[in-house]
Amino acid sequence: HKAAKKYSLVPAIISRFVPDENVIFFPNSTPPERMVFEIDDEYLDFEEEHLAALEERIAENSHSAEIDELFDRANKLRFLQGNHYKYDKTVENMVEHVDFVKQRMTCELNEEATEILHKGLFYTHGRDRNFRPICILRAAVLTTGKINYEEAMNAYFFVAAYTIKNLLVPGKAENWDSIIDLNNLAVSRLPLKFTIQFVKLMQAHLKCRSR
């Protein structure tokens, strides 16, 4: 028997890819809005100042050990930027995220969530010209009336956790492009409660990941 071929989830050419300023920072953002956080050099002066202040707030929190175990400097800055450099709000968000990761971003699926993915509700396909994965939500699947919305949420965060672990490349491609495929579906047909909760959880727990 011939040995099975091994395929990498990350294209080999990405090792030669050097992100430019418009990939590292969101174009024309003031103050600079970072999209690449895993770097060897120091951050910008104002970022370092905010990080130092955040570290003091974390040290004062009763959950400081759990925060420091889950968050490296890059992820601390992600959450800090995502919370508009508000220290108390950032620490509160981090504490919530510690529990959220244990509950939803485990890279494990039950049978119902697996079936939802098989229906094509969420999937990744290809990359953009800067090697960021493209994640697609097929909204029509939500309107079939046969979807458990809680399990749909779990399915999405499984895809997100899998993408972060296997498809992103630190220092080069650290976020993904999100496309909502409506396919002639009116936005008004989307389940409102699910949509609101979905957006809220994305904004809270996928800081600087989805574009």
JSON list of C-alpha atoms in Angstrom, two decimals:
[
{"chain": "A", "resi": 1, "resn": "HIS", "atom": "CA", "xyz": [0.00, 0.00, 0.00]},
{"chain": "A", "resi": 2, "resn": "LYS", "atom": "CA", "xyz": [1.21, 3.46, -0.81]},
{"chain": "A", "resi": 3, "resn": "ALA", "atom": "CA", "xyz": [1.59, 5.76, 2.16]},
{"chain": "A", "resi": 4, "resn": "ALA", "atom": "CA", "xyz": [-1.22, 8.30, 2.39]},
{"chain": "A", "resi": 5, "resn": "LYS", "atom": "CA", "xyz": [-0.25, 11.79, 1.33]},
{"chain": "A", "resi": 6, "resn": "LYS", "atom": "CA", "xyz": [-0.16, 14.39, 4.06]},
{"chain": "A", "resi": 7, "resn": "TYR", "atom": "CA", "xyz": [-1.72, 17.73, 3.23]},
{"chain": "A", "resi": 8, "resn": "SER", "atom": "CA", "xyz": [-0.97, 20.86, 5.17]},
{"chain": "A", "resi": 9, "resn": "LEU", "atom": "CA", "xyz": [-3.85, 23.15, 6.12]},
{"chain": "A", "resi": 10, "resn": "VAL", "atom": "CA", "xyz": [-1.49, 26.10, 5.67]},
{"chain": "A", "resi": 11, "resn": "PRO", "atom": "CA", "xyz": [0.02, 26.80, 2.20]},
{"chain": "A", "resi": 12, "resn": "ALA", "atom": "CA", "xyz": [3.80, 26.46, 2.14]},
{"chain": "A", "resi": 13, "resn": "ILE", "atom": "CA", "xyz": [4.21, 29.81, 0.40]},
{"chain": "A", "resi": 14, "resn": "ILE", "atom": "CA", "xyz": [3.00, 31.63, 3.50]},
{"chain": "A", "resi": 15, "resn": "SER", "atom": "CA", "xyz": [6.43, 31.12, 5.05]},
{"chain": "A", "resi": 16, "resn": "ARG", "atom": "CA", "xyz": [7.72, 33.70, 2.52]},
{"chain": "A", "resi": 17, "resn": "PHE", "atom": "CA", "xyz": [4.83, 36.10, 3.03]},
{"chain": "A", "resi": 18, "resn": "VAL", "atom": "CA", "xyz": [5.76, 39.34, 4.79]},
{"chain": "A", "resi": 19, "resn": "PRO", "atom": "CA", "xyz": [2.68, 41.34, 5.82]},
{"chain": "A", "resi": 20, "resn": "ASP", "atom": "CA", "xyz": [2.80, 45.03, 4.96]},
{"chain": "A", "resi": 21, "resn": "GLU", "atom": "CA", "xyz": [1.44, 47.90, 7.07]},
{"chain": "A", "resi": 22, "resn": "ASN", "atom": "CA", "xyz": [-2.06, 47.51, 5.62]},
{"chain": "A", "resi": 23, "resn": "VAL", "atom": "CA", "xyz": [-2.14, 43.92, 6.85]},
{"chain": "A", "resi": 24, "resn": "ILE", "atom": "CA", "xyz": [-0.58, 44.57, 10.24]},
{"chain": "A", "resi": 25, "resn": "PHE", "atom": "CA", "xyz": [-2.85, 47.57, 10.89]},
{"chain": "A", "resi": 26, "resn": "PHE", "atom": "CA", "xyz": [-6.34, 48.33, 9.65]},
{"chain": "A", "resi": 27, "resn": "PRO", "atom": "CA", "xyz": [-5.85, 50.98, 6.91]},
{"chain": "A", "resi": 28, "resn": "ASN", "atom": "CA", "xyz": [-6.29, 54.64, 7.95]},
{"chain": "A", "resi": 29, "resn": "SER", "atom": "CA", "xyz": [-7.29, 53.79, 11.54]},
{"chain": "A", "resi": 30, "resn": "THR", "atom": "CA", "xyz": [-6.65, 56.34, 14.30]},
{"chain": "A", "resi": 31, "resn": "PRO", "atom": "CA", "xyz": [-5.26, 55.32, 16.69]},
{"chain": "A", "resi": 32, "resn": "PRO", "atom": "CA", "xyz": [-3.69, 52.45, 14.77]},
{"chain": "A", "resi": 33, "resn": "GLU", "atom": "CA", "xyz": [-5.95, 49.40, 14.93]},
{"chain": "A", "resi": 34, "resn": "ARG", "atom": "CA", "xyz": [-3.76, 46.32, 14.94]},
{"chain": "A", "resi": 35, "resn": "MET", "atom": "CA", "xyz": [-4.63, 43.11, 13.09]},
{"chain": "A", "resi": 36, "resn": "VAL", "atom": "CA", "xyz": [-1.33, 41.25, 13.61]},
{"chain": "A", "resi": 37, "resn": "PHE", "atom": "CA", "xyz": [-0.33, 40.84, 17.25]},
{"chain": "A", "resi": 38, "resn": "GLU", "atom": "CA", "xyz": [2.16, 37.96, 17.35]},
{"chain": "A", "resi": 39, "resn": "ILE", "atom": "CA", "xyz": [5.37, 39.90, 16.72]},
{"chain": "A", "resi": 40, "resn": "ASP", "atom": "CA", "xyz": [8.94, 39.61, 17.99]},
{"chain": "A", "resi": 41, "resn": "ASP", "atom": "CA", "xyz": [9.48, 43.36, 18.40]},
{"chain": "A", "resi": 42, "resn": "GLU", "atom": "CA", "xyz": [7.90, 45.64, 20.97]},
{"chain": "A", "resi": 43, "resn": "TYR", "atom": "CA", "xyz": [4.49, 47.11, 20.26]},
{"chain": "A", "resi": 44, "resn": "LEU", "atom": "CA", "xyz": [3.91, 50.78, 19.54]},
{"chain": "A", "resi": 45, "resn": "ASP", "atom": "CA", "xyz": [4.65, 53.09, 22.48]},
{"chain": "A", "resi": 46, "resn": "PHE", "atom": "CA", "xyz": [1.00, 53.76, 23.28]},
{"chain": "A", "resi": 47, "resn": "GLU", "atom": "CA", "xyz": [0.21, 50.01, 23.12]},
{"chain": "A", "resi": 48, "resn": "GLU", "atom": "CA", "xyz": [3.04, 49.21, 25.54]},
{"chain": "A", "resi": 49, "resn": "GLU", "atom": "CA", "xyz": [1.81, 51.90, 27.93]},
{"chain": "A", "resi": 50, "resn": "HIS", "atom": "CA", "xyz": [-1.73, 50.53, 27.87]},
{"chain": "A", "resi": 51, "resn": "LEU", "atom": "CA", "xyz": [-0.46, 46.96, 28.34]},
{"chain": "A", "resi": 52, "resn": "ALA", "atom": "CA", "xyz": [1.56, 47.97, 31.38]},
{"chain": "A", "resi": 53, "resn": "ALA", "atom": "CA", "xyz": [-1.51, 49.61, 32.92]},
{"chain": "A", "resi": 54, "resn": "LEU", "atom": "CA", "xyz": [-3.62, 46.54, 32.11]},
{"chain": "A", "resi": 55, "resn": "GLU", "atom": "CA", "xyz": [-1.09, 44.23, 33.79]},
{"chain": "A", "resi": 56, "resn": "GLU", "atom": "CA", "xyz": [-1.51, 46.22, 37.01]},
{"chain": "A", "resi": 57, "resn": "ARG", "atom": "CA", "xyz": [-5.29, 45.78, 36.87]},
{"chain": "A", "resi": 58, "resn": "ILE", "atom": "CA", "xyz": [-4.94, 42.06, 36.17]},
{"chain": "A", "resi": 59, "resn": "ALA", "atom": "CA", "xyz": [-2.61, 41.65, 39.16]},
{"chain": "A", "resi": 60, "resn": "GLU", "atom": "CA", "xyz": [-5.27, 43.18, 41.39]},
{"chain": "A", "resi": 61, "resn": "ASN", "atom": "CA", "xyz": [-7.97, 40.77, 40.18]},
{"chain": "A", "resi": 62, "resn": "SER", "atom": "CA", "xyz": [-8.78, 37.56, 42.06]},
{"chain": "A", "resi": 63, "resn": "HIS", "atom": "CA", "xyz": [-8.69, 35.64, 38.74]},
{"chain": "A", "resi": 64, "resn": "SER", "atom": "CA", "xyz": [-5.23, 36.91, 37.78]},
{"chain": "A", "resi": 65, "resn": "ALA", "atom": "CA", "xyz": [-3.66, 33.42, 37.70]},
{"chain": "A", "resi": 66, "resn": "GLU", "atom": "CA", "xyz": [-6.34, 32.09, 35.31]},
{"chain": "A", "resi": 67, "resn": "ILE", "atom": "CA", "xyz": [-6.02, 35.15, 33.09]},
{"chain": "A", "resi": 68, "resn": "ASP", "atom": "CA", "xyz": [-2.23, 34.88, 32.88]},
{"chain": "A", "resi": 69, "resn": "GLU", "atom": "CA", "xyz": [-2.49, 31.15, 32.10]},
{"chain": "A", "resi": 70, "resn": "LEU", "atom": "CA", "xyz": [-4.84, 31.71, 29.15]},
{"chain": "A", "resi": 71, "resn": "PHE", "atom": "CA", "xyz": [-3.66, 35.08, 27.84]},
{"chain": "A", "resi": 72, "resn": "ASP", "atom": "CA", "xyz": [-0.19, 35.80, 26.49]},
{"chain": "A", "resi": 73, "resn": "ARG", "atom": "CA", "xyz": [0.82, 39.41, 25.70]},
{"chain": "A", "resi": 74, "resn": "ALA", "atom": "CA", "xyz": [-0.60, 39.23, 22.19]},
{"chain": "A", "resi": 75, "resn": "ASN", "atom": "CA", "xyz": [-4.01, 38.11, 23.37]},
{"chain": "A", "resi": 76, "resn": "LYS", "atom": "CA", "xyz": [-4.02, 40.63, 26.19]},
{"chain": "A", "resi": 77, "resn": "LEU", "atom": "CA", "xyz": [-3.48, 43.36, 23.62]},
{"chain": "A", "resi": 78, "resn": "ARG", "atom": "CA", "xyz": [-6.20, 41.84, 21.41]},
{"chain": "A", "resi": 79, "resn": "PHE", "atom": "CA", "xyz": [-8.74, 42.09, 24.18]},
{"chain": "A", "resi": 80, "resn": "LEU", "atom": "CA", "xyz": [-7.47, 45.49, 25.29]},
{"chain": "A", "resi": 81, "resn": "GLN", "atom": "CA", "xyz": [-7.83, 46.93, 21.79]},
{"chain": "A", "resi": 82, "resn": "GLY", "atom": "CA", "xyz": [-11.19, 45.21, 21.35]},
{"chain": "A", "resi": 83, "resn": "ASN", "atom": "CA", "xyz": [-12.39, 46.91, 24.55]},
{"chain": "A", "resi": 84, "resn": "HIS", "atom": "CA", "xyz": [-11.13, 50.34, 23.40]},
{"chain": "A", "resi": 85, "resn": "TYR", "atom": "CA", "xyz": [-8.31, 50.37, 25.98]},
{"chain": "A", "resi": 86, "resn": "LYS", "atom": "CA", "xyz": [-10.71, 50.42, 28.92]},
{"chain": "A", "resi": 87, "resn": "TYR", "atom": "CA", "xyz": [-8.86, 48.43, 31.57]},
{"chain": "A", "resi": 88, "resn": "ASP", "atom": "CA", "xyz": [-11.67, 47.39, 33.92]},
{"chain": "A", "resi": 89, "resn": "LYS", "atom": "CA", "xyz": [-13.89, 46.37, 31.01]},
{"chain": "A", "resi": 90, "resn": "THR", "atom": "CA", "xyz": [-11.01, 44.38, 29.49]},
{"chain": "A", "resi": 91, "resn": "VAL", "atom": "CA", "xyz": [-10.31, 42.48, 32.72]},
{"chain": "A", "resi": 92, "resn": "GLU", "atom": "CA", "xyz": [-14.02, 41.71, 33.12]},
{"chain": "A", "resi": 93, "resn": "ASN", "atom": "CA", "xyz": [-14.13, 40.44, 29.53]},
{"chain": "A", "resi": 94, "resn": "MET", "atom": "CA", "xyz": [-11.05, 38.28, 30.12]},
{"chain": "A", "resi": 95, "resn": "VAL", "atom": "CA", "xyz": [-12.58, 36.66, 33.20]},
{"chain": "A", "resi": 96, "resn": "GLU", "atom": "CA", "xyz": [-15.72, 35.86, 31.19]},
{"chain": "A", "resi": 97, "resn": "HIS", "atom": "CA", "xyz": [-13.58, 34.52, 28.36]},
{"chain": "A", "resi": 98, "resn": "VAL", "atom": "CA", "xyz": [-11.78, 32.04, 30.65]},
{"chain": "A", "resi": 99, "resn": "ASP", "atom": "CA", "xyz": [-15.10, 30.32, 31.36]},
{"chain": "A", "resi": 100, "resn": "PHE", "atom": "CA", "xyz": [-16.29, 30.73, 27.76]},
{"chain": "A", "resi": 101, "resn": "VAL", "atom": "CA", "xyz": [-13.27, 28.88, 26.38]},
{"chain": "A", "resi": 102, "resn": "LYS", "atom": "CA", "xyz": [-13.90, 25.95, 28.72]},
{"chain": "A", "resi": 103, "resn": "GLN", "atom": "CA", "xyz": [-17.56, 25.76, 27.71]},
{"chain": "A", "resi": 104, "resn": "ARG", "atom": "CA", "xyz": [-17.63, 26.50, 23.99]},
{"chain": "A", "resi": 105, "resn": "MET", "atom": "CA", "xyz": [-14.17, 26.61, 22.40]},
{"chain": "A", "resi": 106, "resn": "THR", "atom": "CA", "xyz": [-13.09, 23.06, 23.19]},
{"chain": "A", "resi": 107, "resn": "CYS", "atom": "CA", "xyz": [-12.74, 21.75, 19.63]},
{"chain": "A", "resi": 108, "resn": "GLU", "atom": "CA", "xyz": [-15.27, 19.05, 20.56]},
{"chain": "A", "resi": 109, "resn": "LEU", "atom": "CA", "xyz": [-18.69, 18.50, 19.00]},
{"chain": "A", "resi": 110, "resn": "ASN", "atom": "CA", "xyz": [-21.73, 16.49, 19.97]},
{"chain": "A", "resi": 111, "resn": "GLU", "atom": "CA", "xyz": [-23.83, 14.67, 17.37]},
{"chain": "A", "resi": 112, "resn": "GLU", "atom": "CA", "xyz": [-26.34, 17.49, 16.90]},
{"chain": "A", "resi": 113, "resn": "ALA", "atom": "CA", "xyz": [-23.72, 20.19, 16.36]},
{"chain": "A", "resi": 114, "resn": "THR", "atom": "CA", "xyz": [-21.91, 17.88, 13.95]},
{"chain": "A", "resi": 115, "resn": "GLU", "atom": "CA", "xyz": [-25.10, 17.45, 11.93]},
{"chain": "A", "resi": 116, "resn": "ILE", "atom": "CA", "xyz": [-25.49, 21.23, 11.75]},
{"chain": "A", "resi": 117, "resn": "LEU", "atom": "CA", "xyz": [-22.02, 21.54, 10.26]},
{"chain": "A", "resi": 118, "resn": "HIS", "atom": "CA", "xyz": [-22.85, 18.77, 7.78]},
{"chain": "A", "resi": 119, "resn": "LYS", "atom": "CA", "xyz": [-25.76, 20.93, 6.61]},
{"chain": "A", "resi": 120, "resn": "GLY", "atom": "CA", "xyz": [-23.23, 23.62, 5.72]},
{"chain": "A", "resi": 121, "resn": "LEU", "atom": "CA", "xyz": [-24.23, 26.32, 8.19]},
{"chain": "A", "resi": 122, "resn": "PHE", "atom": "CA", "xyz": [-20.59, 27.30, 8.83]},
{"chain": "A", "resi": 123, "resn": "TYR", "atom": "CA", "xyz": [-17.48, 26.38, 6.88]},
{"chain": "A", "resi": 124, "resn": "THR", "atom": "CA", "xyz": [-14.14, 27.75, 5.70]},
{"chain": "A", "resi": 125, "resn": "HIS", "atom": "CA", "xyz": [-13.11, 27.83, 2.05]},
{"chain": "A", "resi": 126, "resn": "GLY", "atom": "CA", "xyz": [-9.91, 29.23, 0.62]},
{"chain": "A", "resi": 127, "resn": "ARG", "atom": "CA", "xyz": [-7.92, 32.31, 1.62]},
{"chain": "A", "resi": 128, "resn": "ASP", "atom": "CA", "xyz": [-7.73, 35.93, 0.54]},
{"chain": "A", "resi": 129, "resn": "ARG", "atom": "CA", "xyz": [-4.66, 37.46, -1.11]},
{"chain": "A", "resi": 130, "resn": "ASN", "atom": "CA", "xyz": [-3.11, 38.04, 2.32]},
{"chain": "A", "resi": 131, "resn": "PHE", "atom": "CA", "xyz": [-3.61, 34.36, 3.26]},
{"chain": "A", "resi": 132, "resn": "ARG", "atom": "CA", "xyz": [-6.44, 35.00, 5.71]},
{"chain": "A", "resi": 133, "resn": "PRO", "atom": "CA", "xyz": [-8.96, 32.10, 5.76]},
{"chain": "A", "resi": 134, "resn": "ILE", "atom": "CA", "xyz": [-12.45, 32.82, 4.45]},
{"chain": "A", "resi": 135, "resn": "CYS", "atom": "CA", "xyz": [-15.26, 31.72, 6.78]},
{"chain": "A", "resi": 136, "resn": "ILE", "atom": "CA", "xyz": [-18.79, 31.48, 5.39]},
{"chain": "A", "resi": 137, "resn": "LEU", "atom": "CA", "xyz": [-22.15, 31.42, 7.16]},
{"chain": "A", "resi": 138, "resn": "ARG", "atom": "CA", "xyz": [-25.00, 30.03, 5.04]},
{"chain": "A", "resi": 139, "resn": "ALA", "atom": "CA", "xyz": [-27.90, 31.91, 6.57]},
{"chain": "A", "resi": 140, "resn": "ALA", "atom": "CA", "xyz": [-30.59, 29.90, 4.77]},
{"chain": "A", "resi": 141, "resn": "VAL", "atom": "CA", "xyz": [-29.77, 26.88, 6.97]},
{"chain": "A", "resi": 142, "resn": "LEU", "atom": "CA", "xyz": [-31.04, 28.85, 9.97]},
{"chain": "A", "resi": 143, "resn": "THR", "atom": "CA", "xyz": [-34.49, 29.26, 8.43]},
{"chain": "A", "resi": 144, "resn": "THR", "atom": "CA", "xyz": [-35.30, 25.57, 7.99]},
{"chain": "A", "resi": 145, "resn": "GLY", "atom": "CA", "xyz": [-37.05, 25.42, 11.37]},
{"chain": "A", "resi": 146, "resn": "LYS", "atom": "CA", "xyz": [-35.08, 22.30, 12.30]},
{"chain": "A", "resi": 147, "resn": "ILE", "atom": "CA", "xyz": [-32.04, 23.96, 13.86]},
{"chain": "A", "resi": 148, "resn": "ASN", "atom": "CA", "xyz": [-31.23, 23.93, 17.55]},
{"chain": "A", "resi": 149, "resn": "TYR", "atom": "CA", "xyz": [-29.86, 27.45, 17.90]},
{"chain": "A", "resi": 150, "resn": "GLU", "atom": "CA", "xyz": [-27.78, 26.65, 20.98]},
{"chain": "A", "resi": 151, "resn": "GLU", "atom": "CA", "xyz": [-26.06, 23.82, 19.12]},
{"chain": "A", "resi": 152, "resn": "ALA", "atom": "CA", "xyz": [-25.66, 26.09, 16.08]},
{"chain": "A", "resi": 153, "resn": "MET", "atom": "CA", "xyz": [-23.76, 28.49, 18.33]},
{"chain": "A", "resi": 154, "resn": "ASN", "atom": "CA", "xyz": [-21.58, 25.64, 19.58]},
{"chain": "A", "resi": 155, "resn": "ALA", "atom": "CA", "xyz": [-20.92, 24.57, 15.99]},
{"chain": "A", "resi": 156, "resn": "TYR", "atom": "CA", "xyz": [-19.78, 28.07, 15.04]},
{"chain": "A", "resi": 157, "resn": "PHE", "atom": "CA", "xyz": [-17.38, 28.38, 17.95]},
{"chain": "A", "resi": 158, "resn": "PHE", "atom": "CA", "xyz": [-16.02, 24.94, 17.14]},
{"chain": "A", "resi": 159, "resn": "VAL", "atom": "CA", "xyz": [-15.20, 26.26, 13.65]},
{"chain": "A", "resi": 160, "resn": "ALA", "atom": "CA", "xyz": [-13.69, 29.39, 15.19]},
{"chain": "A", "resi": 161, "resn": "ALA", "atom": "CA", "xyz": [-11.52, 27.41, 17.62]},
{"chain": "A", "resi": 162, "resn": "TYR", "atom": "CA", "xyz": [-10.44, 25.03, 14.86]},
{"chain": "A", "resi": 163, "resn": "THR", "atom": "CA", "xyz": [-9.57, 27.97, 12.59]},
{"chain": "A", "resi": 164, "resn": "ILE", "atom": "CA", "xyz": [-7.49, 29.68, 15.28]},
{"chain": "A", "resi": 165, "resn": "LYS", "atom": "CA", "xyz": [-5.64, 26.48, 16.10]},
{"chain": "A", "resi": 166, "resn": "ASN", "atom": "CA", "xyz": [-5.07, 25.09, 12.60]},
{"chain": "A", "resi": 167, "resn": "LEU", "atom": "CA", "xyz": [-5.54, 27.75, 9.90]},
{"chain": "A", "resi": 168, "resn": "LEU", "atom": "CA", "xyz": [-4.14, 30.99, 11.30]},
{"chain": "A", "resi": 169, "resn": "VAL", "atom": "CA", "xyz": [-0.42, 31.75, 11.17]},
{"chain": "A", "resi": 170, "resn": "PRO", "atom": "CA", "xyz": [1.02, 33.89, 14.00]},
{"chain": "A", "resi": 171, "resn": "GLY", "atom": "CA", "xyz": [2.70, 37.03, 12.75]},
{"chain": "A", "resi": 172, "resn": "LYS", "atom": "CA", "xyz": [1.22, 36.66, 9.28]},
{"chain": "A", "resi": 173, "resn": "ALA", "atom": "CA", "xyz": [-2.49, 35.73, 9.13]},
{"chain": "A", "resi": 174, "resn": "GLU", "atom": "CA", "xyz": [-4.14, 36.13, 12.52]},
{"chain": "A", "resi": 175, "resn": "ASN", "atom": "CA", "xyz": [-7.76, 36.77, 11.53]},
{"chain": "A", "resi": 176, "resn": "TRP", "atom": "CA", "xyz": [-10.27, 35.60, 8.97]},
{"chain": "A", "resi": 177, "resn": "ASP", "atom": "CA", "xyz": [-12.68, 37.14, 6.48]},
{"chain": "A", "resi": 178, "resn": "SER", "atom": "CA", "xyz": [-16.34, 36.51, 7.31]},
{"chain": "A", "resi": 179, "resn": "ILE", "atom": "CA", "xyz": [-18.95, 36.21, 4.57]},
{"chain": "A", "resi": 180, "resn": "ILE", "atom": "CA", "xyz": [-22.67, 35.85, 5.25]},
{"chain": "A", "resi": 181, "resn": "ASP", "atom": "CA", "xyz": [-24.25, 34.03, 2.32]},
{"chain": "A", "resi": 182, "resn": "LEU", "atom": "CA", "xyz": [-27.87, 35.26, 2.18]},
{"chain": "A", "resi": 183, "resn": "ASN", "atom": "CA", "xyz": [-28.55, 33.73, -1.27]},
{"chain": "A", "resi": 184, "resn": "ASN", "atom": "CA", "xyz": [-31.60, 35.95, -1.94]},
{"chain": "A", "resi": 185, "resn": "LEU", "atom": "CA", "xyz": [-32.73, 35.52, 1.68]},
{"chain": "A", "resi": 186, "resn": "ALA", "atom": "CA", "xyz": [-34.24, 38.62, 3.28]},
{"chain": "A", "resi": 187, "resn": "VAL", "atom": "CA", "xyz": [-32.43, 39.68, 6.46]},
{"chain": "A", "resi": 188, "resn": "SER", "atom": "CA", "xyz": [-35.83, 39.90, 8.16]},
{"chain": "A", "resi": 189, "resn": "ARG", "atom": "CA", "xyz": [-36.13, 36.10, 7.91]},
{"chain": "A", "resi": 190, "resn": "LEU", "atom": "CA", "xyz": [-33.12, 35.52, 10.14]},
{"chain": "A", "resi": 191, "resn": "PRO", "atom": "CA", "xyz": [-33.99, 34.42, 13.70]},
{"chain": "A", "resi": 192, "resn": "LEU", "atom": "CA", "xyz": [-33.63, 37.67, 15.65]},
{"chain": "A", "resi": 193, "resn": "LYS", "atom": "CA", "xyz": [-32.78, 36.23, 19.07]},
{"chain": "A", "resi": 194, "resn": "PHE", "atom": "CA", "xyz": [-30.10, 33.93, 17.66]},
{"chain": "A", "resi": 195, "resn": "THR", "atom": "CA", "xyz": [-28.61, 36.71, 15.52]},
{"chain": "A", "resi": 196, "resn": "ILE", "atom": "CA", "xyz": [-28.36, 39.13, 18.45]},
{"chain": "A", "resi": 197, "resn": "GLN", "atom": "CA", "xyz": [-26.76, 36.54, 20.73]},
{"chain": "A", "resi": 198, "resn": "PHE", "atom": "CA", "xyz": [-24.44, 35.34, 17.96]},
{"chain": "A", "resi": 199, "resn": "VAL", "atom": "CA", "xyz": [-23.12, 38.86, 17.25]},
{"chain": "A", "resi": 200, "resn": "LYS", "atom": "CA", "xyz": [-22.80, 39.60, 20.97]},
{"chain": "A", "resi": 201, "resn": "LEU", "atom": "CA", "xyz": [-20.72, 36.48, 21.64]},
{"chain": "A", "resi": 202, "resn": "MET", "atom": "CA", "xyz": [-18.55, 37.06, 18.58]},
{"chain": "A", "resi": 203, "resn": "GLN", "atom": "CA", "xyz": [-17.79, 40.60, 19.66]},
{"chain": "A", "resi": 204, "resn": "ALA", "atom": "CA", "xyz": [-17.05, 39.49, 23.22]},
{"chain": "A", "resi": 205, "resn": "HIS", "atom": "CA", "xyz": [-14.90, 36.42, 22.58]},
{"chain": "A", "resi": 206, "resn": "LEU", "atom": "CA", "xyz": [-13.34, 36.68, 19.12]},
{"chain": "A", "resi": 207, "resn": "LYS", "atom": "CA", "xyz": [-11.53, 39.97, 19.58]},
{"chain": "A", "resi": 208, "resn": "CYS", "atom": "CA", "xyz": [-9.72, 41.08, 16.42]},
{"chain": "A", "resi": 209, "resn": "ARG", "atom": "CA", "xyz": [-10.28, 37.69, 14.77]},
{"chain": "A", "resi": 210, "resn": "SER", "atom": "CA", "xyz": [-13.24, 38.05, 12.40]},
{"chain": "A", "resi": 211, "resn": "ARG", "atom": "CA", "xyz": [-13.10, 40.76, 9.71]}
]
